[in-house]
Structures are given as structure tokens and as C-alpha cells.
PDB file of C-alpha atoms in Angstrom:
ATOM      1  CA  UNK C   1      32.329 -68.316 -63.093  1.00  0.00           C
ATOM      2  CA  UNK C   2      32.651 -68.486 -66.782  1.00  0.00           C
ATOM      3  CA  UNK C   3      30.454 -70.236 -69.124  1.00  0.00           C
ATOM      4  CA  UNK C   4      31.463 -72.820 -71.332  1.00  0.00           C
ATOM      5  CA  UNK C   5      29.328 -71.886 -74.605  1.00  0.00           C
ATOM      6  CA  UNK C   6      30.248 -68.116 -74.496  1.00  0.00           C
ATOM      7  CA  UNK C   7      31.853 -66.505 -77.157  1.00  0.00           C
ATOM      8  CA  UNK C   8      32.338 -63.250 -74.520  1.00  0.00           C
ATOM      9  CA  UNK C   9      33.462 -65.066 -71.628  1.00  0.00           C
ATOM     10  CA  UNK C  10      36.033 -66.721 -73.990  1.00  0.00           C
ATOM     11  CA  UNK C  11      37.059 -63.448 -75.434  1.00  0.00           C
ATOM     12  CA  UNK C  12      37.177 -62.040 -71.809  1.00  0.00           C
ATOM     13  CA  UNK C  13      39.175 -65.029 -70.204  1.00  0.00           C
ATOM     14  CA  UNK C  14      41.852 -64.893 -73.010  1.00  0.00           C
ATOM     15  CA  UNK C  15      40.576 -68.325 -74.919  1.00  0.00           C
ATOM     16  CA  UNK C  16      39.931 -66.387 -78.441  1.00  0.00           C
ATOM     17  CA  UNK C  17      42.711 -63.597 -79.134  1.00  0.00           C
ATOM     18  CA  UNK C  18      41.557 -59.975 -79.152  1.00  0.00           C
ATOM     19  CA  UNK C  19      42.533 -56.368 -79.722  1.00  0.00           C
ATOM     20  CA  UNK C  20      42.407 -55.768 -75.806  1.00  0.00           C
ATOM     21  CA  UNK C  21      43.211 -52.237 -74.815  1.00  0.00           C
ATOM     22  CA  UNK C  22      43.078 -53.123 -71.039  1.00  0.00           C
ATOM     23  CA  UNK C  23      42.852 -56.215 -68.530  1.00  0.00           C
ATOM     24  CA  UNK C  24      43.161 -57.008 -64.880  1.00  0.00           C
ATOM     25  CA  UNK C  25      42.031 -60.070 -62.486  1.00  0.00           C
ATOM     26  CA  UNK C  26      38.219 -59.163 -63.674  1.00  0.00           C
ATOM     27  CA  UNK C  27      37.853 -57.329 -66.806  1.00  0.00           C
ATOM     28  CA  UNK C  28      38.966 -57.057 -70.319  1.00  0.00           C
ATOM     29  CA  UNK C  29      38.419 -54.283 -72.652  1.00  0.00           C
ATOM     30  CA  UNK C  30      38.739 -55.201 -76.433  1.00  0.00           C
ATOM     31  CA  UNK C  31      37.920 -53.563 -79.446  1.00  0.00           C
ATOM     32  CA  UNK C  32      34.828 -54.696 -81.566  1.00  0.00           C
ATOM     33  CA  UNK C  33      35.397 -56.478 -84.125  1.00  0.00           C
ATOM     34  CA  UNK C  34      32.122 -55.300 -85.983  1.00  0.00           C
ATOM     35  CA  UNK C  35      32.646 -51.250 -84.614  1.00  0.00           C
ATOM     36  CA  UNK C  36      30.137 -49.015 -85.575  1.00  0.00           C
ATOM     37  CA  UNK C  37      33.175 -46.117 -85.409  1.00  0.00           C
ATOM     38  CA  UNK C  38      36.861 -46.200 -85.375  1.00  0.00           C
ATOM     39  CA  UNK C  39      37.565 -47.104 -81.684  1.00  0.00           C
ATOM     40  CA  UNK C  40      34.255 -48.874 -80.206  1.00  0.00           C
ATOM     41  CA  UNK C  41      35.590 -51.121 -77.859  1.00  0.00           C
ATOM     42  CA  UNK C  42      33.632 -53.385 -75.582  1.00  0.00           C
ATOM     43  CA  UNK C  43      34.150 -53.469 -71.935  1.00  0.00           C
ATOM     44  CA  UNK C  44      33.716 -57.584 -70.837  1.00  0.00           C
ATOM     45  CA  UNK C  45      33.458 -59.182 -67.393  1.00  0.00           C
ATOM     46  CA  UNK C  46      35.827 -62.471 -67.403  1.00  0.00           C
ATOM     47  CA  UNK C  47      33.089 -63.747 -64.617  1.00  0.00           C
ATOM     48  CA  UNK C  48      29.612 -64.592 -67.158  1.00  0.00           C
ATOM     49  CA  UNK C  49      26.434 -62.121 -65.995  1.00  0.00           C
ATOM     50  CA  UNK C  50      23.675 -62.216 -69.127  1.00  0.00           C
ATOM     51  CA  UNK C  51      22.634 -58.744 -68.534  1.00  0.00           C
ATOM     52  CA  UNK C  52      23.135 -55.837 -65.781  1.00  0.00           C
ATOM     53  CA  UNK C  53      20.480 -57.928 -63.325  1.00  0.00           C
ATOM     54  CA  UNK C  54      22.946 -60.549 -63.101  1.00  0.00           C
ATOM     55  CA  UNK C  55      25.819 -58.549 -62.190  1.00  0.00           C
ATOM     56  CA  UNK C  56      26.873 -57.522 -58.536  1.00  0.00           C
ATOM     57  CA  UNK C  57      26.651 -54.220 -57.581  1.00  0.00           C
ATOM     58  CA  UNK C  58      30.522 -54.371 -57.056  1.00  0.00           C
ATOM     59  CA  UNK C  59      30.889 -55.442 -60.997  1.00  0.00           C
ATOM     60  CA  UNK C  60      28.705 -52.988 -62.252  1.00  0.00           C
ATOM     61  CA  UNK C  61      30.432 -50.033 -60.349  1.00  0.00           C
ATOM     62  CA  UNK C  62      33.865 -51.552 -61.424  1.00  0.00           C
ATOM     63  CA  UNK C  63      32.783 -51.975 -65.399  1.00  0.00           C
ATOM     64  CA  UNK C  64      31.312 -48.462 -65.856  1.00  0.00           C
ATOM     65  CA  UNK C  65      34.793 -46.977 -64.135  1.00  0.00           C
ATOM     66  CA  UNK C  66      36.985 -48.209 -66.596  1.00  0.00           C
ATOM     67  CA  UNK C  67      34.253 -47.251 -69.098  1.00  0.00           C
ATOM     68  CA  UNK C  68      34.315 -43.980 -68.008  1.00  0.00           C
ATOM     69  CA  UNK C  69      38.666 -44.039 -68.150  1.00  0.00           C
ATOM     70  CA  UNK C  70      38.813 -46.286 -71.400  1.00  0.00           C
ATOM     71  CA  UNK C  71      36.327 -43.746 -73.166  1.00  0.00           C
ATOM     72  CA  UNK C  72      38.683 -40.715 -71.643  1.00  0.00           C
ATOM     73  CA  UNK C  73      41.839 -42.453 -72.877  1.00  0.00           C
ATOM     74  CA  UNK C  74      40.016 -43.010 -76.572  1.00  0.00           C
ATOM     75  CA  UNK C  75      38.414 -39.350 -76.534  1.00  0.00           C
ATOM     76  CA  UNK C  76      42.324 -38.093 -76.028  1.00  0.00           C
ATOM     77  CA  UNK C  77      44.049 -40.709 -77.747  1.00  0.00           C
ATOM     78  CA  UNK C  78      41.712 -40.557 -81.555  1.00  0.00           C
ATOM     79  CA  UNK C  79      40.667 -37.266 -81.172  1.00  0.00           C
ATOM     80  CA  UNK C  80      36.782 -38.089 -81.618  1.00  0.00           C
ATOM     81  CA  UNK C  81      34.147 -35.353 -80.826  1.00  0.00           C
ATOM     82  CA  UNK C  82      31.729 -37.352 -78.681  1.00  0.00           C
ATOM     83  CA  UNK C  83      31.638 -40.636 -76.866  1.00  0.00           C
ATOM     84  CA  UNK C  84      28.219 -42.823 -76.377  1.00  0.00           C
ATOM     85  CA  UNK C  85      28.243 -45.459 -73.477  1.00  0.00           C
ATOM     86  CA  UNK C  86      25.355 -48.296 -74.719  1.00  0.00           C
ATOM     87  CA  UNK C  87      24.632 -51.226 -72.317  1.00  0.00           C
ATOM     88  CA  UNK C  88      21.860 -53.273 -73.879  1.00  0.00           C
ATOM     89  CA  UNK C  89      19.652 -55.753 -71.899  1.00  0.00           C
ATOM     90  CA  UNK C  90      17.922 -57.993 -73.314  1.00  0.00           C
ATOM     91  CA  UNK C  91      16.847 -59.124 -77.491  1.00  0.00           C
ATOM     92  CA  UNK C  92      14.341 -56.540 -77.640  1.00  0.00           C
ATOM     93  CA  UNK C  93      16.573 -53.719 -76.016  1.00  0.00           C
ATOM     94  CA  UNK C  94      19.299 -54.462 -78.824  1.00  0.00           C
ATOM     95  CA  UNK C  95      21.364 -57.356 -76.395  1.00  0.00           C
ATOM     96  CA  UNK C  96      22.771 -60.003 -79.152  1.00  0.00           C
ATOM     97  CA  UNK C  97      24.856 -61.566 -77.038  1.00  0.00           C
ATOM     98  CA  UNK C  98      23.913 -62.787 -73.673  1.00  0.00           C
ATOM     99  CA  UNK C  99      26.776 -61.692 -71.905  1.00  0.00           C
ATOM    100  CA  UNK C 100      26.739 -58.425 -69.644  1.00  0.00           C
ATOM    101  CA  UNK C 101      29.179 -55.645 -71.823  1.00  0.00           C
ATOM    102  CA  UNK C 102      29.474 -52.221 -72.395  1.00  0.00           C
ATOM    103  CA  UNK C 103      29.866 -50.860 -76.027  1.00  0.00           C
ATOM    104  CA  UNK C 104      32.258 -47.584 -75.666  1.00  0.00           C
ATOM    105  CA  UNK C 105      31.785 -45.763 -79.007  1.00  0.00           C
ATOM    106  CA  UNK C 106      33.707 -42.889 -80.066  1.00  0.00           C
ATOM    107  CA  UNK C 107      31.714 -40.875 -82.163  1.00  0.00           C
ATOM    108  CA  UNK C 108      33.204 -38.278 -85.159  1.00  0.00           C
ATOM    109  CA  UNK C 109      31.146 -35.422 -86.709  1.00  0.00           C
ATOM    110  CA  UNK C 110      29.357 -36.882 -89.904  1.00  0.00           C
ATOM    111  CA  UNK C 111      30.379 -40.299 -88.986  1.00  0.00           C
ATOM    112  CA  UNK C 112      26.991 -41.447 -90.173  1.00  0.00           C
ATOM    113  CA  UNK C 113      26.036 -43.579 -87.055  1.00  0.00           C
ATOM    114  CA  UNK C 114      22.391 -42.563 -85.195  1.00  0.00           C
ATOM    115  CA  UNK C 115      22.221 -43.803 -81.592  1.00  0.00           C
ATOM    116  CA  UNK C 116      19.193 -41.561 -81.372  1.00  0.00           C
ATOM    117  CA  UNK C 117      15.170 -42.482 -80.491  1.00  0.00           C
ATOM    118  CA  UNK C 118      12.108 -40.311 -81.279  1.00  0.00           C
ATOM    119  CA  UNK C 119      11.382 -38.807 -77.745  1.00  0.00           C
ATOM    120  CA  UNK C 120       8.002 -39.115 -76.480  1.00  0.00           C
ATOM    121  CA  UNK C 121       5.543 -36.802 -75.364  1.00  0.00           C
ATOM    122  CA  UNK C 122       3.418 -38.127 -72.390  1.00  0.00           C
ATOM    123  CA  UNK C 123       0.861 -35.593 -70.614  1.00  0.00           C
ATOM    124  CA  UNK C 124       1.942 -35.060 -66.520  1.00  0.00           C
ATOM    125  CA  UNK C 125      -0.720 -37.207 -65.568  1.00  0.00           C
ATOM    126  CA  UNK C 126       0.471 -40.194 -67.758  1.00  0.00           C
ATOM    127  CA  UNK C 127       4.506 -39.295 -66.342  1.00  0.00           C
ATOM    128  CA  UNK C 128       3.197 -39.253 -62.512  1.00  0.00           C
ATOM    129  CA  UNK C 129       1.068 -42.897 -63.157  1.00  0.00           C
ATOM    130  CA  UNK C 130       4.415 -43.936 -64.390  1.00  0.00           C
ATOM    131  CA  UNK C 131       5.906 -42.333 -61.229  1.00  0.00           C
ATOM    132  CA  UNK C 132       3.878 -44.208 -59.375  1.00  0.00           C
ATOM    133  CA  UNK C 133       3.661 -47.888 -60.483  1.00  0.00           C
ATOM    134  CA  UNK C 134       7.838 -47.312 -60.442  1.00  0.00           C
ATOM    135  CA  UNK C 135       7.529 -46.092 -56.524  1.00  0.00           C
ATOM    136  CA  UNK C 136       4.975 -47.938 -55.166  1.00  0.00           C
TER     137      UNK C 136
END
């Protein structure tokens, strides 16, 4: 089911035109219309999830598929030298708008885009409490 107010779902469901590189009875891959690199496209469920909790299994399986093709087909296609697969969920995570996608962005040596974090370092013990509250 679509919702009404949703820029995505209208984008998805054909209501607002796009750049779309792909569509079936479920999905519609456009490309962004803010891209952070030459190619990013955006992979969009026509039925409305927020965020990955919302999806069904079955949608989540199907949407990182044609991720994985679409971002195959770009590598090929524009010759880029990496590809990052981003799925945001949530504000704080980076989510702006509250509609399940998947940002597939081609990425080019000195392209000047970082989709990098500092990594941690947490002792073994601190890991295997983590581990645990996870598990448990």
C-alpha cells in the first residue's frame, strides 16, 4: 500500500516523472536527483515501508537483488572503480526520507565523496558484552 503524503512512493508508483533505469510490478530504480556521483541511483519499493523493519523479508531480498544487478549494470555501463550500497534507517543513521530505499553509488577515483567512519577500538571484553546483550 502506498502512502498518500510520500514523495518516494509517488516517485516509485509513477505519479512524479523520473530518470528510472528499471521497473517491474514492485520496484523502481531511478536516478537521484541530488547524486553524490555520476550514476547514484535509488532503488524504491512502489509498496511504502519507512525503514528496513517495515519491509518483508520477501521485499528486502527482492530490493538488494536488483541492487546488486543495477550496481553491476552501472559498474559496466560508466566505467566507475567502486560501487557503495547505503541503506539508511532512521534521522540519526542519515534516513531523510521515511521511505525504505537503497542509494547505489558508483564511486570514481578522486571523486571527492567520503562514505567512510573512524573505526573504533573496543577491548575483547567490551566486543563479547556486546556479543552478549545481541545473543541473549
Amino acid at each position: 500500500m502506498k502512502k498518500e503524503n510520500c514523495i518516494f512512493c509517488k516517485i516509485a508508483n509513477g505519479e512524479i516523472p523520473s530518470q528510472t533505469l528499471y521497473e517491474d510490478k514492485h520496484f523502481r530504480i531511478i536516478l537521484d536527483l541530488g547524486p553524490a556521483t555520476r550514476g547514484h541511483a535509488l532503488v524504491l519499493p512502489k509498496e511504502h515501508a519507512e525503514n528496513l523493519f517495515e519491509l518483508s523479508e520477501a521485499a528486502a531480498g527482492e530490493a538488494f537483488i536488483l541492487a546488486k544487478k543495477t550496481a553491476a549494470k552501472i559498474k559496466e555501463k560508466l566505467g566507475c572503480d567502486g560501487l557503495n550500497l547505503v541503506q539508511n534507517n532512521g534521522e540519526t543513521a542519515g534516513q531523510t526520507v521515511p521511505h525504505f530505499h537503497i542509494h547505489i553509488i558508483p564511486r570514481y577515483k578522486d571523486d571527492g565523496q567520503n562514505i567512510n567512519w573512524v573505526p573504533g577500538r573496543p577491548s575483547q571484553e567490551e566486543l563479547e558484552a556486546v556479543r552478549r546483550q545481541i545473543t541473549e
